[in-house]
XYZ file of C-alpha atoms in Angstrom:
749
model
C 139.727 120.606 120.277
C 142.187 117.940 119.204
C 140.450 114.862 117.917
C 142.108 111.565 118.713
C 141.770 108.431 116.658
C 140.885 105.496 118.873
C 140.256 101.827 118.238
C 136.642 101.130 117.436
C 134.595 99.922 120.377
C 131.584 98.907 118.323
C 130.968 98.153 114.713
C 128.664 100.595 112.907
C 125.601 98.703 111.866
C 121.905 98.738 111.309
C 119.987 96.509 113.680
C 117.355 94.222 112.131
C 113.940 94.598 113.721
C 112.709 92.051 116.254
C 110.695 89.280 114.596
C 107.258 90.083 115.907
C 103.792 90.428 114.351
C 102.401 93.885 113.682
C 99.531 95.026 115.869
C 97.902 96.698 112.869
C 98.820 94.283 110.085
C 101.389 94.922 107.412
C 102.328 98.603 106.811
C 101.576 100.093 103.429
C 104.108 99.286 100.745
C 104.138 102.863 99.495
C 107.381 104.668 98.593
C 108.225 107.490 100.971
C 108.149 110.953 99.484
C 108.910 114.125 101.264
C 108.857 117.830 101.688
C 107.903 120.837 103.832
C 109.535 124.265 104.936
C 111.589 122.404 107.473
C 113.202 119.414 105.351
C 112.402 117.069 108.181
C 108.626 117.241 107.556
C 108.196 115.229 104.374
C 105.116 114.353 102.413
C 104.875 110.899 103.921
C 102.803 108.368 102.063
C 102.074 108.870 98.392
C 99.272 111.066 97.115
C 97.498 107.972 95.922
C 97.429 106.105 99.245
C 94.006 104.709 100.058
C 91.910 105.691 103.055
C 92.431 103.749 106.244
C 89.677 105.004 108.506
C 89.749 103.948 112.148
C 87.625 100.920 112.834
C 84.804 101.718 115.209
C 83.654 104.977 116.694
C 83.985 106.227 120.237
C 81.592 103.576 121.492
C 83.139 100.825 119.386
C 80.531 100.959 116.631
C 81.623 101.850 113.130
C 80.198 105.276 112.265
C 79.717 105.997 108.590
C 81.636 109.109 107.556
C 81.293 110.976 104.236
C 83.641 109.988 101.432
C 84.781 113.593 100.832
C 85.871 114.198 104.417
C 89.591 114.635 103.649
C 91.261 117.631 102.034
C 93.771 117.071 99.229
C 97.277 116.938 100.669
C 98.980 118.386 97.588
C 96.702 121.401 97.550
C 97.194 121.698 101.292
C 100.974 121.799 100.890
C 100.725 124.388 98.110
C 98.399 126.411 100.351
C 101.044 126.278 103.083
C 103.669 127.672 100.725
C 101.165 130.302 99.626
C 100.990 131.438 103.271
C 104.768 131.836 103.159
C 104.333 133.931 100.015
C 101.688 136.049 101.747
C 104.245 136.901 104.430
C 106.539 138.161 101.651
C 103.706 140.177 100.126
C 102.603 141.678 103.452
C 103.730 145.325 103.783
C 103.613 144.909 107.579
C 106.455 142.387 107.400
C 109.872 144.096 107.730
C 111.476 144.504 104.322
C 114.468 142.192 104.670
C 112.200 139.611 106.286
C 109.982 139.829 103.192
C 113.111 139.168 101.156
C 113.821 136.106 103.295
C 110.269 134.793 102.895
C 110.674 135.004 99.103
C 113.801 132.880 99.441
C 112.027 130.392 101.715
C 109.106 130.123 99.304
C 111.447 129.334 96.412
C 113.425 126.790 98.434
C 110.237 125.081 99.612
C 108.952 124.769 96.059
C 112.280 123.348 94.868
C 112.075 120.555 97.445
C 108.404 119.923 96.693
C 109.237 119.260 93.041
C 112.396 117.283 93.827
C 110.556 114.847 96.063
C 106.786 115.080 96.035
C 106.212 115.784 92.338
C 109.053 113.473 91.362
C 107.571 110.625 93.395
C 104.127 111.136 91.899
C 105.560 111.163 88.352
C 107.507 107.987 89.057
C 104.412 106.170 90.308
C 102.386 107.303 87.302
C 105.134 106.157 84.928
C 105.428 102.736 86.571
C 101.657 102.242 86.739
C 101.449 101.918 90.542
C 99.689 105.229 91.187
C 96.071 105.033 92.299
C 93.477 107.613 93.249
C 94.167 109.875 96.208
C 92.113 109.773 99.400
C 90.008 112.548 97.885
C 89.194 110.325 94.911
C 91.199 112.327 92.387
C 93.129 110.466 89.658
C 96.916 110.899 89.911
C 97.159 112.676 86.555
C 94.625 115.258 87.716
C 96.625 115.769 90.918
C 99.741 116.428 88.856
C 97.967 118.903 86.595
C 96.638 120.770 89.641
C 100.170 121.026 91.000
C 101.451 122.481 87.727
C 98.629 125.011 87.590
C 98.925 126.214 91.174
C 102.726 126.224 91.191
C 102.777 128.271 87.971
C 100.402 130.819 89.474
C 102.441 131.061 92.671
C 105.741 131.447 90.804
C 104.222 134.286 88.783
C 103.080 135.969 92.007
C 106.546 135.523 93.501
C 108.238 137.177 90.520
C 105.755 140.070 90.665
C 106.303 140.492 94.408
C 110.056 140.581 93.883
C 110.136 142.933 90.898
C 107.241 145.289 91.621
C 107.530 145.574 95.384
C 110.455 144.111 97.267
C 113.250 145.096 94.860
C 111.867 148.622 94.504
C 111.490 149.107 98.240
C 114.981 147.754 98.830
C 116.246 150.353 96.374
C 114.460 153.053 98.375
C 116.451 151.823 101.379
C 119.753 151.943 99.489
C 119.930 148.220 98.639
C 119.864 147.886 94.857
C 119.226 144.576 93.084
C 120.118 145.404 89.500
C 120.583 143.806 86.096
C 123.708 144.346 83.980
C 122.385 147.255 81.861
C 121.504 149.159 85.064
C 125.130 149.309 86.210
C 127.354 152.322 85.759
C 130.348 152.128 83.439
C 132.724 152.047 86.398
C 130.800 149.163 87.975
C 130.900 147.207 84.731
C 134.658 147.748 84.449
C 135.146 146.570 88.026
C 133.061 143.459 87.447
C 134.922 142.707 84.208
C 138.111 142.593 86.273
C 136.394 140.300 88.774
C 135.195 138.112 85.915
C 138.690 137.699 84.447
C 140.291 136.907 87.826
C 137.723 134.737 89.640
C 134.938 133.641 87.312
C 136.414 133.009 83.861
C 138.946 130.381 85.055
C 136.211 128.119 86.461
C 133.780 128.338 83.533
C 133.469 125.457 81.062
C 131.424 126.137 77.925
C 130.049 122.924 76.413
C 129.179 122.829 72.728
C 126.267 120.832 71.339
C 126.787 119.381 67.869
C 127.148 115.944 66.251
C 130.518 115.523 67.959
C 129.359 116.867 71.323
C 126.145 115.390 72.765
C 123.846 117.499 74.879
C 125.535 117.818 78.290
C 124.114 116.599 81.585
C 122.363 119.443 83.433
C 122.653 119.044 87.199
C 119.627 119.670 89.370
C 118.984 123.254 90.569
C 122.044 124.588 88.742
C 121.789 127.884 86.867
C 122.745 127.620 83.212
C 123.103 129.816 80.176
C 121.843 128.506 76.850
C 124.052 130.324 74.358
C 123.527 130.681 70.610
C 126.660 131.521 68.618
C 127.435 131.806 64.895
C 130.583 130.839 63.078
C 131.403 133.918 60.923
C 133.361 131.725 58.489
C 130.502 129.338 57.711
C 127.476 131.280 58.912
C 126.303 128.209 60.841
C 124.601 128.665 64.205
C 125.626 126.558 67.166
C 124.240 125.924 70.631
C 126.351 125.813 73.796
C 125.689 125.543 77.490
C 127.555 127.441 80.213
C 126.984 126.373 83.801
C 127.069 129.025 86.521
C 129.548 127.656 89.097
C 127.511 126.809 92.210
C 130.199 128.036 94.615
C 129.850 131.629 93.409
C 127.601 133.990 95.333
C 124.151 134.317 93.786
C 124.345 138.146 93.838
C 127.709 139.896 93.503
C 128.366 143.397 94.803
C 129.150 145.840 91.997
C 129.676 148.684 94.467
C 128.530 149.183 98.059
C 124.932 147.915 98.420
C 124.503 147.480 94.660
C 124.144 143.850 93.578
C 123.802 142.028 90.279
C 123.030 138.350 89.553
C 126.167 136.389 88.809
C 124.699 135.014 85.554
C 124.392 138.593 84.255
C 128.130 139.059 84.681
C 128.860 135.833 82.809
C 126.377 136.703 80.065
C 127.967 140.127 79.552
C 131.331 138.502 78.846
C 130.416 135.496 76.736
C 132.709 136.753 73.992
C 135.602 135.847 76.284
C 134.401 132.232 76.259
C 133.647 131.986 72.538
C 136.584 133.743 70.908
C 136.197 134.138 67.163
C 132.475 133.400 67.277
C 129.523 135.786 67.192
C 127.367 135.527 70.320
C 123.827 135.952 69.016
C 121.748 135.243 72.076
C 121.692 133.758 75.562
C 118.964 132.533 77.902
C 119.031 131.480 81.538
C 117.438 128.167 82.515
C 117.273 125.884 85.523
C 116.297 122.213 85.875
C 114.788 120.489 88.912
C 115.416 116.742 89.107
C 114.060 113.799 91.069
C 116.216 113.712 94.202
C 114.305 111.145 96.223
C 116.211 108.125 97.493
C 115.352 104.461 97.137
C 117.598 102.263 99.266
C 117.101 98.529 99.687
C 117.748 97.722 103.347
C 117.562 93.930 103.195
C 121.309 93.686 103.706
C 121.762 95.634 106.928
C 125.533 95.366 106.947
C 125.821 97.241 103.653
C 123.355 100.045 104.362
C 126.054 102.731 104.562
C 127.614 101.707 101.252
C 124.202 101.332 99.600
C 123.208 104.814 100.700
C 126.441 106.343 99.415
C 125.883 104.673 96.031
C 122.290 105.905 95.943
C 123.421 109.470 96.746
C 125.608 109.348 93.641
C 122.657 108.074 91.593
C 120.405 110.833 92.891
C 122.460 113.411 91.014
C 121.203 111.866 87.763
C 117.496 111.681 88.537
C 115.061 112.518 85.718
C 113.975 116.161 85.336
C 110.616 117.214 86.791
C 110.650 120.974 86.121
C 112.308 123.367 83.688
C 112.452 127.037 84.675
C 113.223 129.598 81.979
C 113.059 133.345 81.671
C 109.919 134.368 79.830
C 111.982 136.084 77.115
C 113.511 132.778 75.959
C 113.664 132.145 72.221
C 111.155 129.509 71.137
C 113.734 127.591 69.117
C 116.054 127.348 72.123
C 113.166 126.283 74.350
C 112.227 123.548 71.885
C 115.793 122.257 71.984
C 115.830 122.203 75.824
C 112.473 120.442 76.002
C 113.577 117.856 73.460
C 117.014 117.168 74.925
C 115.856 117.123 78.549
C 112.887 114.906 77.609
C 110.516 117.068 79.587
C 106.860 117.864 78.925
C 105.708 121.356 77.950
C 103.463 121.373 81.036
C 106.618 121.124 83.136
C 108.105 124.318 81.684
C 107.723 127.366 83.912
C 108.463 130.689 82.204
C 108.772 133.653 84.590
C 110.414 137.077 84.571
C 114.052 136.914 85.644
C 116.086 136.484 87.621
C 115.541 132.784 88.244
C 116.366 131.059 91.532
C 115.223 133.484 94.199
C 116.641 131.197 96.909
C 119.729 133.387 96.563
C 117.831 136.246 98.214
C 118.669 134.616 101.552
C 122.105 136.268 101.375
C 120.539 139.681 100.767
C 118.228 139.128 103.734
C 121.297 138.638 105.943
C 122.633 142.151 105.279
C 123.373 144.134 108.415
C 120.355 146.418 108.368
C 118.602 145.744 111.691
C 116.008 148.457 111.092
C 114.701 146.400 108.149
C 114.317 143.206 110.189
C 112.300 141.947 113.119
C 113.526 143.558 116.367
C 116.450 141.578 117.721
C 115.673 138.935 120.303
C 118.331 137.014 122.221
C 117.213 133.901 124.068
C 117.963 133.752 127.759
C 118.763 130.882 130.094
C 115.674 129.143 131.417
C 114.868 130.486 134.872
C 115.043 127.012 136.449
C 118.608 126.654 135.132
C 119.862 130.214 135.650
C 122.413 130.970 138.354
C 121.124 134.170 139.901
C 123.823 134.722 142.513
C 126.945 133.748 140.582
C 128.440 133.866 137.142
C 129.309 130.152 137.178
C 127.544 127.797 134.780
C 124.452 126.176 136.273
C 124.643 122.660 137.672
C 122.013 121.124 135.438
C 122.030 117.785 137.233
C 121.357 119.515 140.555
C 118.537 121.510 138.974
C 116.941 118.373 137.556
C 117.076 116.617 140.902
C 114.805 119.404 142.145
C 112.308 119.521 139.281
C 111.650 118.780 135.619
C 112.486 121.653 133.271
C 110.171 122.448 130.358
C 112.120 124.204 127.596
C 110.619 126.337 124.836
C 113.101 127.238 122.108
C 114.066 129.715 120.778
C 112.627 131.696 123.706
C 114.814 129.589 126.038
C 118.447 129.293 125.028
C 119.452 125.949 123.531
C 123.142 126.482 124.296
C 122.580 126.985 128.042
C 120.113 124.114 128.347
C 120.315 121.079 126.032
C 123.827 121.776 124.795
C 125.042 122.541 128.319
C 123.368 119.349 129.569
C 125.405 117.214 127.169
C 128.623 119.206 127.624
C 128.335 118.910 131.408
C 127.683 115.189 131.061
C 130.779 114.786 128.883
C 132.989 116.594 131.419
C 131.525 115.060 134.599
C 133.703 112.217 135.945
C 130.641 110.671 137.638
C 128.832 110.230 134.319
C 129.263 106.665 133.112
C 127.294 106.616 129.867
C 125.569 108.850 127.324
C 123.040 107.630 124.776
C 121.915 109.964 122.012
C 119.888 110.101 118.796
C 121.055 112.387 115.986
C 118.754 113.143 113.058
C 120.175 116.494 111.946
C 122.832 118.701 113.470
C 124.990 121.642 112.456
C 128.220 121.542 110.469
C 130.348 122.511 113.482
C 128.224 120.705 116.034
C 129.061 121.225 119.707
C 126.780 118.251 120.376
C 129.047 115.946 118.366
C 132.107 117.509 120.023
C 130.639 116.792 123.470
C 129.976 113.155 122.548
C 133.526 112.773 121.244
C 134.916 114.333 124.437
C 132.848 111.884 126.480
C 134.220 108.917 124.533
C 137.763 110.280 124.865
C 137.358 110.382 128.642
C 136.359 106.721 128.745
C 132.593 107.019 129.006
C 130.332 104.600 127.187
C 128.784 106.598 124.353
C 126.047 105.217 122.111
C 124.973 107.393 119.176
C 122.147 106.475 116.858
C 122.805 108.441 113.670
C 119.955 108.490 111.149
C 121.942 108.422 107.928
C 118.750 108.498 105.836
C 117.664 111.972 107.036
C 116.602 113.530 103.734
C 119.100 116.002 102.219
C 121.404 115.523 105.246
C 122.636 112.078 104.227
C 126.174 113.194 103.338
C 126.575 115.151 106.586
C 125.242 112.325 108.734
C 127.513 109.739 107.110
C 130.419 112.035 107.962
C 129.241 112.391 111.580
C 128.790 108.634 111.906
C 132.346 107.960 110.828
C 133.789 110.757 112.948
C 131.978 109.510 116.045
C 133.005 105.934 115.438
C 136.659 106.897 114.989
C 136.473 108.694 118.351
C 135.398 105.491 120.064
C 131.628 105.955 120.186
C 129.314 103.035 119.554
C 127.478 104.078 116.391
C 124.346 102.373 115.105
C 121.922 103.303 112.359
C 118.667 102.047 113.867
C 116.214 99.411 112.710
C 115.964 98.145 109.144
C 113.046 99.714 107.300
C 112.470 102.407 109.931
C 113.916 105.885 110.216
C 114.796 106.958 113.734
C 113.299 110.420 114.053
C 112.855 110.695 117.844
C 114.864 113.335 119.741
C 116.365 111.665 122.794
C 119.318 112.016 125.170
C 120.011 109.784 128.149
C 122.785 110.310 130.710
C 123.657 107.691 133.343
C 125.429 109.087 136.419
C 126.941 107.454 139.500
C 125.620 109.153 142.654
C 126.849 107.478 145.809
C 125.816 103.845 145.750
C 123.141 104.412 143.141
C 122.875 105.163 139.454
C 120.619 108.037 138.404
C 119.390 108.636 134.873
C 118.893 112.103 133.394
C 117.051 112.570 130.123
C 116.000 115.010 127.447
C 113.049 114.382 125.130
C 112.378 117.054 122.530
C 110.412 117.996 119.453
C 113.360 119.385 117.489
C 116.770 118.292 116.257
C 119.972 118.634 118.233
C 120.956 121.505 115.966
C 122.277 124.609 117.772
C 121.852 126.861 114.732
C 118.270 126.025 113.796
C 117.379 126.133 117.508
C 117.685 129.913 117.211
C 114.780 130.184 114.774
C 112.865 126.873 115.039
C 110.136 126.844 117.681
C 110.446 123.619 119.682
C 109.644 122.174 123.085
C 111.771 119.892 125.222
C 111.652 118.201 128.594
C 114.723 117.804 130.796
C 114.030 115.357 133.585
C 115.537 113.015 136.169
C 112.264 111.117 136.529
C 113.071 107.420 137.052
C 110.216 106.273 134.820
C 111.382 108.349 131.856
C 114.956 107.173 132.421
C 113.884 103.540 132.528
C 111.755 103.996 129.399
C 114.635 105.520 127.448
C 116.976 102.755 128.578
C 114.516 100.175 127.264
C 114.048 102.063 124.004
C 117.778 102.528 123.366
C 118.239 98.801 124.030
C 115.660 98.114 121.346
C 117.362 100.491 118.904
C 120.857 99.127 119.456
C 120.106 95.468 120.175
C 117.309 92.936 120.175
C 115.050 94.077 123.009
C 111.386 93.302 122.330
C 109.810 95.725 124.821
C 106.825 97.616 123.431
C 105.049 98.939 126.521
C 106.439 101.983 128.277
C 105.583 103.942 131.380
C 105.578 107.547 130.158
C 106.207 107.108 126.443
C 104.155 106.424 123.354
C 106.404 104.945 120.666
C 105.774 104.518 116.934
C 105.293 102.337 115.011
C 103.951 100.052 117.759
C 101.458 102.028 119.838
C 101.567 105.741 119.111
C 98.605 105.948 116.738
C 96.566 103.621 118.951
C 97.515 105.626 122.034
C 96.300 108.895 120.539
C 93.090 107.344 119.236
C 92.351 105.844 122.664
C 92.738 109.261 124.268
C 90.487 110.945 121.721
C 87.834 108.321 122.445
C 88.295 108.876 126.166
C 87.464 112.564 125.667
C 84.145 111.515 124.151
C 83.456 109.452 127.272
C 84.304 112.441 129.488
C 82.021 114.675 127.458
C 79.106 112.248 127.668
C 79.607 112.018 131.437
C 79.508 115.804 131.749
C 83.189 116.158 132.590
C 85.557 118.701 130.939
C 86.611 117.351 127.547
C 88.606 118.807 124.686
C 91.389 117.931 122.240
C 94.201 120.297 121.214
C 96.936 119.340 118.771
C 99.932 121.165 117.355
C 101.942 119.602 114.537
C 103.682 120.339 111.270
C 101.391 118.047 109.302
C 98.151 116.197 110.026
C 97.068 113.724 107.343
C 96.652 110.327 109.016
C 93.124 109.195 108.140
C 92.640 106.974 111.185
C 93.365 109.774 113.647
C 91.402 112.324 111.606
C 88.369 110.036 111.572
C 88.510 109.829 115.379
C 88.642 113.624 115.549
C 85.539 113.763 113.341
C 83.726 111.341 115.638
C 84.765 113.361 118.680
C 83.425 116.491 117.016
C 80.148 114.702 116.223
C 79.879 113.789 119.897
C 80.314 117.457 120.882
C 83.978 117.498 121.918
C 85.741 120.756 120.887
C 88.887 120.107 118.848
C 91.538 122.765 118.152
C 94.303 122.020 115.650
C 97.382 124.172 115.163
C 98.992 123.009 111.901
C 102.014 124.632 110.331
C 101.886 122.916 106.972
C 99.724 120.152 105.517
C 96.334 119.491 107.088
C 93.837 117.054 105.558
C 91.146 117.799 108.164
C 88.051 119.475 106.734
C 86.797 121.649 109.620
C 83.425 123.315 110.112
C 81.318 120.836 108.125
C 77.805 120.563 109.657
C 77.190 117.144 111.124
C 80.844 116.168 110.745
C 83.313 118.717 112.068
C 81.501 121.830 113.277
C 83.406 121.506 116.584
C 86.820 121.437 114.880
C 88.897 124.580 114.315
C 92.175 124.589 112.381
C 94.688 127.437 112.627
C 98.141 128.112 111.208
C 100.769 130.563 112.433
C 103.723 131.981 110.510
C 106.204 134.514 111.797
C 109.847 135.152 112.487
C 110.250 131.619 113.893
C 109.348 128.357 112.177
C 106.650 126.626 114.263
C 108.055 123.128 114.697
C 106.880 121.614 117.994
C 104.473 118.684 118.166
C 102.086 118.583 121.116
C 98.970 116.505 121.799
C 96.788 117.561 124.745
C 93.501 116.286 126.147
C 91.027 117.662 128.685
C 91.084 114.450 130.689
C 87.820 115.127 132.501
C 89.418 117.999 134.400
C 92.917 116.515 134.802
C 94.605 117.475 131.538
C 96.910 115.040 129.783
C 99.745 116.486 127.663
C 102.242 114.741 125.385
C 105.141 116.264 123.466
C 107.671 114.759 121.107
C 108.838 114.147 117.555
C 105.893 112.780 115.493
C 103.588 114.494 113.072
C 100.326 112.750 112.219
C 101.476 111.243 108.935
C 101.647 107.657 107.693
C 105.419 107.696 107.568
C 105.733 108.988 111.135
C 103.287 106.525 112.625
C 104.144 103.455 110.516
C 107.707 103.777 109.226
C 109.614 105.703 111.871
C 110.731 105.404 115.442
C 108.902 108.336 117.008
C 108.426 109.167 120.686
C 105.945 111.155 122.723
C 106.589 111.745 126.429
C 103.800 112.480 128.899
C 104.238 115.781 130.727
C 103.301 115.216 134.383
C 104.140 118.479 136.160
C 100.840 120.404 136.594
C 102.538 123.754 135.957
C 104.071 122.459 132.740
C 100.759 121.022 131.573
C 99.115 124.363 132.258
C 101.848 126.231 130.353
C 101.420 124.035 127.276
C 97.615 124.053 127.277
C 97.657 127.866 127.577
C 100.088 128.029 124.661
C 97.800 125.880 122.517
C 94.738 127.900 123.519
C 96.490 131.181 122.681
C 97.784 129.975 119.316
C 94.323 128.854 118.186
C 92.325 131.736 119.698
C 90.314 134.010 117.392
C 92.047 136.981 119.054
C 95.472 135.796 117.841
C 96.823 136.568 114.356
C 96.701 133.399 112.268
C 95.286 131.730 109.171
C 91.931 129.939 109.512
C 91.131 126.828 107.489
C 87.621 126.638 106.025
C 85.588 123.555 105.062
C 86.422 124.166 101.387
C 90.153 123.839 102.069
C 90.841 127.562 101.720
C 92.996 129.355 104.261
C 91.950 132.894 105.230
C 94.316 135.232 106.991
C 93.029 136.890 110.175
C 95.454 139.695 110.953
C 93.113 142.457 112.209
C 90.121 142.558 114.534
C 86.636 143.868 113.721
C 87.814 147.458 114.289
C 90.751 146.983 111.922
C 93.361 146.885 114.683
C 96.261 144.472 114.148
C 95.996 141.179 116.012
C 99.075 140.037 117.878
C 101.095 137.031 116.777
C 101.651 134.399 119.469
C 105.401 134.620 118.849
C 105.375 138.340 119.669
C 103.495 137.595 122.889
C 106.073 135.009 123.947
C 108.981 137.320 123.148
C 107.401 140.093 125.212
C 106.806 137.701 128.092
C 110.472 136.635 128.101
C 111.672 140.236 127.958
C 109.459 141.250 130.873
C 110.649 138.251 132.876
C 114.262 139.366 132.360
C 113.363 143.000 133.029
C 114.515 144.020 129.563
């Protein structure tokens, strides 16, 4: 597609929030810190945030709840990553999938240290850290993190070396070290080194004339000790492994060696005339959180770009070394990096197992989960012709409930926007973008729409963590194409997943909408589990029009027809519905609460769940990551069950469902139950009204939390126990496998 440069229709800006009092008082002035398996699910409020229990119980009276009712969020996150590690350790997991889970574990832990640990250290250093909601002092929290992370990293190295690498070798995929290579392989790699690696290496000496060099975050480095044969003096030097090189290089077919081994084997080429005495691999993790002052809305883009440059030089929070490192070299690194000994993690090499992701992508289908290709949703499929479906016509007939990746993203959400861009009757498209792919067909469709003269409004969240550079690029590209680009409200991230299309139909205008739980990201939509609603319902269309007007202008509307919107009324809306279930239960009507989210830590909502449990209402929680709920405590939460599911897809949808006295009420959308989502983000839940759709979602939630489904169960002590077999020792089925089978049967495959 040829991109045209057009005059700007609207100036990129961040809209200041309407001047209105908060319904809940001032939000907490706590720095945002973040992380989970999916970068979008961050750690929210700080570990030291104080409890904010909901005022009043189900009957309006304040019920006293025990002080130790919340689980520690840091331990909960580490327990989540331990579940990822258990998938890598599980012999029932296909071998290359185990390799991928090792990579995911390592990547998760990197982000946890870059943001969560870094934020906690910063608050301790500045004296603003207070006790966590569990009553633990911040220093004790930090020490627990070091202890558990060290144990998990040791387990990861053992899993890689003793199991995964050996089993890969049995399958003809060899992950070797330099001494394991044949002479011919070493000769071949020497040639590769001279041609493609040596020219980009820069050894940096450390001596009185050369200060200790800056070590960039997550880079692999060689600490090299050399001796001058003329003087006998020893010298230290650092060699950075170029980040653009592949982590594992192929020595011969299906035989791989870490790139740092190749560099280490040829250090003499870098230090001609010197004796190379020793070398050691190390890796530094730095604080990569962002702190952007948003008081000056017009300069937000420039301020963010400046802060992204500063982030590269954040203080170190972890030093990884191979356990064979020389003590003198380690002392030098600790001293020069100004890092504590407790922050040094010595493990067997190789370091940085995130690079195993490339090995996991090898074309060996027999070592992976059986292939599954998503199909077009049956309400959008053209049965009698090969032409693309008319999505607008389908939506005039009924709402469409999408479940990715079981339903194709490209033939549903992507097709919806592409059809809107090409349709001459479409007058306007309004869209939020939090994350998208590098070659995004969504962005291309929006540009095409602007090129054809349609009004296109795009709200790009340029503060989406670790996607800031990409989103700044998209914002500028969209603006140059003639789209109106805004960055949302000052002080609030826009995390909701919304599309609105306005179409001329005869004498009337009709609005078509999509509200989802996941990003408009065609690539992650193939392995992120998400829900979405495509609808032509006038109430949803009117709600989204009002909300987009608030995001792009100065609209003050806070009450919606089929939406709950944070930070104004989402928490209160959920709490009111939990209390309503207590009323239904006391009246003898069907009552229950089922929730599915990535993280559940908001104390006010959790307290209402405790009170519902005390009243006898059954509560089922399906949490992927952090969960501060303490289930199964007599007198407090014996009616609460908490489950977690891991598998080939990353569980990412957020759903909140209620028994409703026999008429179930179901909401889906973007928010997790975290302080940042409910207080410092624009988040949206949409009410699902179609009875068949409500039934589909409530069955999904019931299946995912059932004792007969493979999952992890959370106990009152905060420990997660895996339930993978029944009482007879037969494997339990994963809910993802059930859904895949259901889709295959529906297609007759």
